[in-house]
Amino acid sequence: RLWRGKGSVIRSRRSRIDVFPWRRFDVGAYTTIEDFTTINNGAGDVILKDGVRIGIGSVVLGPVTIKSGAGLGQHVFISGFNHGYKDATQNSKYQALDKRAVVIEEDSHIGANSVVLAGVHIGKRCQIGAGSVVTKDIPPYSLAVGNPCRVIRKITEKDHMPDGIEKNWKLQVWKIEKS
């Protein structure tokens, strides 16, 4: 079933939204699903909480939950399942899917062209570098990159720009543009 929150935008004219009635497809308030995106809930629920951004050309195959404020860059691939291959004598299309939910916590961002594999849990406010292949859980407040994706450091208060600096920087940019 489809549930849409207030102010949500699904650019479905040029996207493939494969929504089956026996699974959930929830789109929270002010969530945006950009063009050329594929969403499929055939194998499991797809739940996008409030303020989620799904970038152009991304693919989300359930079971997947993306929590509030999280975002995907362009061409990110996330799948909550793999094709079964336990029996080497049989083609994988005849074997059961290996379903393991993907969870992306609040305010995390997945960089463009990244892949998130089944069963991965990405913690709150993580930054995943572009082109990463996430094969294991990432703890909250982490900066992680690579193939396979590894945590290179924690995100700390030192990473936040003081209020005055950001305002001053914007003022300087405005002055340059006006000259």
PDB file of C-alpha atoms in Angstrom:
ATOM      1  CA  ARG A   1       0.000   0.000   0.000  1.00  0.00           C
ATOM      2  CA  LEU A   2       1.136   3.551  -0.691  1.00  0.00           C
ATOM      3  CA  TRP A   3       1.112   6.190   2.018  1.00  0.00           C
ATOM      4  CA  ARG A   4       2.253   9.749   1.191  1.00  0.00           C
ATOM      5  CA  GLY A   5       2.962  12.532   3.631  1.00  0.00           C
ATOM      6  CA  LYS A   6       2.216  16.227   3.156  1.00  0.00           C
ATOM      7  CA  GLY A   7       4.487  18.020   0.703  1.00  0.00           C
ATOM      8  CA  SER A   8       6.142  14.862  -0.609  1.00  0.00           C
ATOM      9  CA  VAL A   9       7.272  14.861  -4.244  1.00  0.00           C
ATOM     10  CA  ILE A  10       7.595  11.761  -6.413  1.00  0.00           C
ATOM     11  CA  ARG A  11       8.833  12.579  -9.891  1.00  0.00           C
ATOM     12  CA  SER A  12       7.188   9.413 -11.188  1.00  0.00           C
ATOM     13  CA  ARG A  13       6.727  10.422 -14.795  1.00  0.00           C
ATOM     14  CA  ARG A  14      10.305   9.396 -15.591  1.00  0.00           C
ATOM     15  CA  SER A  15      10.808   6.985 -12.698  1.00  0.00           C
ATOM     16  CA  ARG A  16       9.876   3.362 -12.179  1.00  0.00           C
ATOM     17  CA  ILE A  17       7.818   2.983  -9.014  1.00  0.00           C
ATOM     18  CA  ASP A  18       6.980  -0.731  -8.692  1.00  0.00           C
ATOM     19  CA  VAL A  19       4.614  -0.753  -5.716  1.00  0.00           C
ATOM     20  CA  PHE A  20       2.821  -3.935  -4.775  1.00  0.00           C
ATOM     21  CA  PRO A  21      -0.256  -3.856  -2.510  1.00  0.00           C
ATOM     22  CA  TRP A  22       0.948  -6.649  -0.198  1.00  0.00           C
ATOM     23  CA  ARG A  23       3.951  -4.579   0.996  1.00  0.00           C
ATOM     24  CA  ARG A  24       4.286  -1.079   2.457  1.00  0.00           C
ATOM     25  CA  PHE A  25       5.566   1.890   0.493  1.00  0.00           C
ATOM     26  CA  ASP A  26       5.538   4.889   2.841  1.00  0.00           C
ATOM     27  CA  VAL A  27       6.727   8.327   1.738  1.00  0.00           C
ATOM     28  CA  GLY A  28       7.047  10.779   4.627  1.00  0.00           C
ATOM     29  CA  ALA A  29       6.241  14.478   4.663  1.00  0.00           C
ATOM     30  CA  TYR A  30       8.487  16.645   2.475  1.00  0.00           C
ATOM     31  CA  THR A  31      10.331  13.631   1.072  1.00  0.00           C
ATOM     32  CA  THR A  32      11.580  13.937  -2.521  1.00  0.00           C
ATOM     33  CA  ILE A  33      12.108  11.101  -4.992  1.00  0.00           C
ATOM     34  CA  GLU A  34      13.922  12.487  -8.031  1.00  0.00           C
ATOM     35  CA  ASP A  35      13.659  11.541 -11.731  1.00  0.00           C
ATOM     36  CA  PHE A  36      14.904   8.258 -13.210  1.00  0.00           C
ATOM     37  CA  THR A  37      14.610   6.496  -9.853  1.00  0.00           C
ATOM     38  CA  THR A  38      13.528   2.888  -9.362  1.00  0.00           C
ATOM     39  CA  ILE A  39      11.651   1.918  -6.197  1.00  0.00           C
ATOM     40  CA  ASN A  40      10.478  -1.677  -5.712  1.00  0.00           C
ATOM     41  CA  ASN A  41       8.739  -3.141  -2.664  1.00  0.00           C
ATOM     42  CA  GLY A  42       8.148  -6.637  -4.096  1.00  0.00           C
ATOM     43  CA  ALA A  43      10.626  -8.327  -1.738  1.00  0.00           C
ATOM     44  CA  GLY A  44       9.983  -6.097   1.306  1.00  0.00           C
ATOM     45  CA  ASP A  45       8.627  -2.824   2.616  1.00  0.00           C
ATOM     46  CA  VAL A  46      10.150   0.480   1.504  1.00  0.00           C
ATOM     47  CA  ILE A  47       9.743   3.115   4.211  1.00  0.00           C
ATOM     48  CA  LEU A  48      11.002   6.637   3.592  1.00  0.00           C
ATOM     49  CA  LYS A  49      10.487   8.865   6.643  1.00  0.00           C
ATOM     50  CA  ASP A  50      10.059  12.675   6.678  1.00  0.00           C
ATOM     51  CA  GLY A  51      12.459  14.854   4.703  1.00  0.00           C
ATOM     52  CA  VAL A  52      14.267  12.018   2.896  1.00  0.00           C
ATOM     53  CA  ARG A  53      15.934  12.809  -0.441  1.00  0.00           C
ATOM     54  CA  ILE A  54      16.376  10.114  -3.098  1.00  0.00           C
ATOM     55  CA  GLY A  55      18.794  11.365  -5.758  1.00  0.00           C
ATOM     56  CA  ILE A  56      18.414  11.160  -9.528  1.00  0.00           C
ATOM     57  CA  GLY A  57      18.820   7.648 -10.939  1.00  0.00           C
ATOM     58  CA  SER A  58      18.933   5.876  -7.576  1.00  0.00           C
ATOM     59  CA  VAL A  59      17.561   2.354  -7.034  1.00  0.00           C
ATOM     60  CA  VAL A  60      15.876   1.284  -3.760  1.00  0.00           C
ATOM     61  CA  LEU A  61      14.778  -2.365  -3.512  1.00  0.00           C
ATOM     62  CA  GLY A  62      13.045  -3.342  -0.241  1.00  0.00           C
ATOM     63  CA  PRO A  63      13.169  -4.234   2.517  1.00  0.00           C
ATOM     64  CA  VAL A  64      14.661  -0.767   3.171  1.00  0.00           C
ATOM     65  CA  THR A  65      13.968   1.904   5.812  1.00  0.00           C
ATOM     66  CA  ILE A  66      15.475   5.372   5.391  1.00  0.00           C
ATOM     67  CA  LYS A  67      14.859   7.583   8.399  1.00  0.00           C
ATOM     68  CA  SER A  68      14.131  11.321   8.623  1.00  0.00           C
ATOM     69  CA  GLY A  69      16.521  13.780   7.054  1.00  0.00           C
ATOM     70  CA  ALA A  70      18.665  11.133   5.368  1.00  0.00           C
ATOM     71  CA  GLY A  71      19.598  11.442   1.725  1.00  0.00           C
ATOM     72  CA  LEU A  72      20.974   9.560  -1.234  1.00  0.00           C
ATOM     73  CA  GLY A  73      23.165  11.203  -3.849  1.00  0.00           C
ATOM     74  CA  GLN A  74      22.750  10.423  -7.532  1.00  0.00           C
ATOM     75  CA  HIS A  75      22.795   6.820  -8.782  1.00  0.00           C
ATOM     76  CA  VAL A  76      22.915   5.131  -5.364  1.00  0.00           C
ATOM     77  CA  PHE A  77      21.923   1.439  -5.312  1.00  0.00           C
ATOM     78  CA  ILE A  78      20.358  -0.066  -2.156  1.00  0.00           C
ATOM     79  CA  SER A  79      18.971  -3.590  -1.978  1.00  0.00           C
ATOM     80  CA  GLY A  80      17.500  -5.431   0.991  1.00  0.00           C
ATOM     81  CA  PHE A  81      17.968  -8.801  -0.692  1.00  0.00           C
ATOM     82  CA  ASN A  82      20.337 -10.972  -2.676  1.00  0.00           C
ATOM     83  CA  HIS A  83      19.440 -13.778  -5.026  1.00  0.00           C
ATOM     84  CA  GLY A  84      19.725 -17.200  -3.416  1.00  0.00           C
ATOM     85  CA  TYR A  85      22.607 -19.389  -4.493  1.00  0.00           C
ATOM     86  CA  LYS A  86      22.804 -22.074  -1.785  1.00  0.00           C
ATOM     87  CA  ASP A  87      22.223 -24.891  -4.288  1.00  0.00           C
ATOM     88  CA  ALA A  88      24.977 -24.779  -6.910  1.00  0.00           C
ATOM     89  CA  THR A  89      23.079 -27.238  -9.110  1.00  0.00           C
ATOM     90  CA  GLN A  90      20.166 -24.799  -9.585  1.00  0.00           C
ATOM     91  CA  ASN A  91      19.877 -21.452 -11.315  1.00  0.00           C
ATOM     92  CA  SER A  92      19.517 -18.653  -8.715  1.00  0.00           C
ATOM     93  CA  LYS A  93      16.216 -17.533 -10.259  1.00  0.00           C
ATOM     94  CA  TYR A  94      14.639 -20.735  -8.883  1.00  0.00           C
ATOM     95  CA  GLN A  95      16.012 -20.256  -5.359  1.00  0.00           C
ATOM     96  CA  ALA A  96      14.543 -18.241  -2.500  1.00  0.00           C
ATOM     97  CA  LEU A  97      15.738 -14.678  -2.013  1.00  0.00           C
ATOM     98  CA  ASP A  98      18.088 -13.948   0.877  1.00  0.00           C
ATOM     99  CA  LYS A  99      16.195 -11.006   2.440  1.00  0.00           C
ATOM    100  CA  ARG A 100      17.930  -8.806   5.042  1.00  0.00           C
ATOM    101  CA  ALA A 101      16.590  -5.313   5.716  1.00  0.00           C
ATOM    102  CA  VAL A 102      18.714  -2.197   5.152  1.00  0.00           C
ATOM    103  CA  VAL A 103      18.302   0.634   7.676  1.00  0.00           C
ATOM    104  CA  ILE A 104      19.724   4.129   7.195  1.00  0.00           C
ATOM    105  CA  GLU A 105      19.346   6.238  10.335  1.00  0.00           C
ATOM    106  CA  GLU A 106      18.465   9.942  10.677  1.00  0.00           C
ATOM    107  CA  ASP A 107      20.449  12.639   8.887  1.00  0.00           C
ATOM    108  CA  SER A 108      22.877  10.256   7.175  1.00  0.00           C
ATOM    109  CA  HIS A 109      24.008  10.873   3.625  1.00  0.00           C
ATOM    110  CA  ILE A 110      25.083   8.296   1.045  1.00  0.00           C
ATOM    111  CA  GLY A 111      27.350   9.760  -1.645  1.00  0.00           C
ATOM    112  CA  ALA A 112      26.715   9.411  -5.388  1.00  0.00           C
ATOM    113  CA  ASN A 113      27.311   6.054  -7.098  1.00  0.00           C
ATOM    114  CA  SER A 114      27.482   4.142  -3.813  1.00  0.00           C
ATOM    115  CA  VAL A 115      26.131   0.630  -3.213  1.00  0.00           C
ATOM    116  CA  VAL A 116      24.560  -0.494   0.082  1.00  0.00           C
ATOM    117  CA  LEU A 117      24.220  -4.273   0.404  1.00  0.00           C
ATOM    118  CA  ALA A 118      21.501  -6.301   2.138  1.00  0.00           C
ATOM    119  CA  GLY A 119      21.487  -6.373   5.927  1.00  0.00           C
ATOM    120  CA  VAL A 120      23.525  -3.179   6.418  1.00  0.00           C
ATOM    121  CA  HIS A 121      22.641  -0.707   9.192  1.00  0.00           C
ATOM    122  CA  ILE A 122      24.053   2.805   8.767  1.00  0.00           C
ATOM    123  CA  GLY A 123      23.970   4.819  11.997  1.00  0.00           C
ATOM    124  CA  LYS A 124      22.736   8.340  12.674  1.00  0.00           C
ATOM    125  CA  ARG A 125      24.465  11.303  10.937  1.00  0.00           C
ATOM    126  CA  CYS A 126      26.943   9.229   8.953  1.00  0.00           C
ATOM    127  CA  GLN A 127      28.596  10.467   5.771  1.00  0.00           C
ATOM    128  CA  ILE A 128      29.327   7.747   3.204  1.00  0.00           C
ATOM    129  CA  GLY A 129      31.779   8.852   0.503  1.00  0.00           C
ATOM    130  CA  ALA A 130      30.885   8.757  -3.183  1.00  0.00           C
ATOM    131  CA  GLY A 131      31.481   5.428  -4.908  1.00  0.00           C
ATOM    132  CA  SER A 132      31.589   3.437  -1.664  1.00  0.00           C
ATOM    133  CA  VAL A 133      30.430  -0.180  -1.398  1.00  0.00           C
ATOM    134  CA  VAL A 134      28.900  -0.624   2.058  1.00  0.00           C
ATOM    135  CA  THR A 135      29.090  -4.300   3.062  1.00  0.00           C
ATOM    136  CA  LYS A 136      28.991  -3.963   6.886  1.00  0.00           C
ATOM    137  CA  ASP A 137      27.257  -1.848   9.524  1.00  0.00           C
ATOM    138  CA  ILE A 138      28.534   1.710  10.020  1.00  0.00           C
ATOM    139  CA  PRO A 139      28.317   3.138  13.573  1.00  0.00           C
ATOM    140  CA  PRO A 140      26.642   6.518  14.233  1.00  0.00           C
ATOM    141  CA  TYR A 141      28.555   9.760  13.555  1.00  0.00           C
ATOM    142  CA  SER A 142      31.045   8.150  11.197  1.00  0.00           C
ATOM    143  CA  LEU A 143      32.772   9.245   8.019  1.00  0.00           C
ATOM    144  CA  ALA A 144      33.199   6.118   5.894  1.00  0.00           C
ATOM    145  CA  VAL A 145      34.564   5.596   2.374  1.00  0.00           C
ATOM    146  CA  GLY A 146      35.872   3.000  -0.029  1.00  0.00           C
ATOM    147  CA  ASN A 147      35.358  -0.458  -1.461  1.00  0.00           C
ATOM    148  CA  PRO A 148      34.773  -2.108   0.888  1.00  0.00           C
ATOM    149  CA  CYS A 149      33.527   0.883   2.862  1.00  0.00           C
ATOM    150  CA  ARG A 150      35.490   1.525   6.077  1.00  0.00           C
ATOM    151  CA  VAL A 151      35.163   4.114   8.813  1.00  0.00           C
ATOM    152  CA  ILE A 152      38.047   6.561   8.481  1.00  0.00           C
ATOM    153  CA  ARG A 153      37.069   8.709  11.455  1.00  0.00           C
ATOM    154  CA  LYS A 154      34.275   9.815  13.742  1.00  0.00           C
ATOM    155  CA  ILE A 155      32.364  13.041  13.077  1.00  0.00           C
ATOM    156  CA  THR A 156      32.856  15.319  16.103  1.00  0.00           C
ATOM    157  CA  GLU A 157      31.891  18.803  17.265  1.00  0.00           C
ATOM    158  CA  LYS A 158      35.119  20.076  15.694  1.00  0.00           C
ATOM    159  CA  ASP A 159      33.514  19.351  12.308  1.00  0.00           C
ATOM    160  CA  HIS A 160      30.805  21.972  12.881  1.00  0.00           C
ATOM    161  CA  MET A 161      31.378  25.474  11.576  1.00  0.00           C
ATOM    162  CA  PRO A 162      30.856  28.195  14.231  1.00  0.00           C
ATOM    163  CA  ASP A 163      27.832  30.395  13.490  1.00  0.00           C
ATOM    164  CA  GLY A 164      29.828  33.578  12.920  1.00  0.00           C
ATOM    165  CA  ILE A 165      32.203  31.995  10.392  1.00  0.00           C
ATOM    166  CA  GLU A 166      29.414  30.650   8.173  1.00  0.00           C
ATOM    167  CA  LYS A 167      27.570  33.974   8.175  1.00  0.00           C
ATOM    168  CA  ASN A 168      30.793  35.872   7.422  1.00  0.00           C
ATOM    169  CA  TRP A 169      31.641  33.470   4.581  1.00  0.00           C
ATOM    170  CA  LYS A 170      28.215  33.987   2.970  1.00  0.00           C
ATOM    171  CA  LEU A 171      28.652  37.770   3.242  1.00  0.00           C
ATOM    172  CA  GLN A 172      32.066  37.572   1.539  1.00  0.00           C
ATOM    173  CA  VAL A 173      30.653  35.455  -1.327  1.00  0.00           C
ATOM    174  CA  TRP A 174      27.823  37.990  -1.785  1.00  0.00           C
ATOM    175  CA  LYS A 175      30.326  40.869  -1.963  1.00  0.00           C
ATOM    176  CA  ILE A 176      32.393  39.046  -4.611  1.00  0.00           C
ATOM    177  CA  GLU A 177      29.309  38.269  -6.736  1.00  0.00           C
ATOM    178  CA  LYS A 178      28.204  41.919  -6.604  1.00  0.00           C
ATOM    179  CA  SER A 179      31.595  43.302  -7.770  1.00  0.00           C
TER     180      SER A 179
END
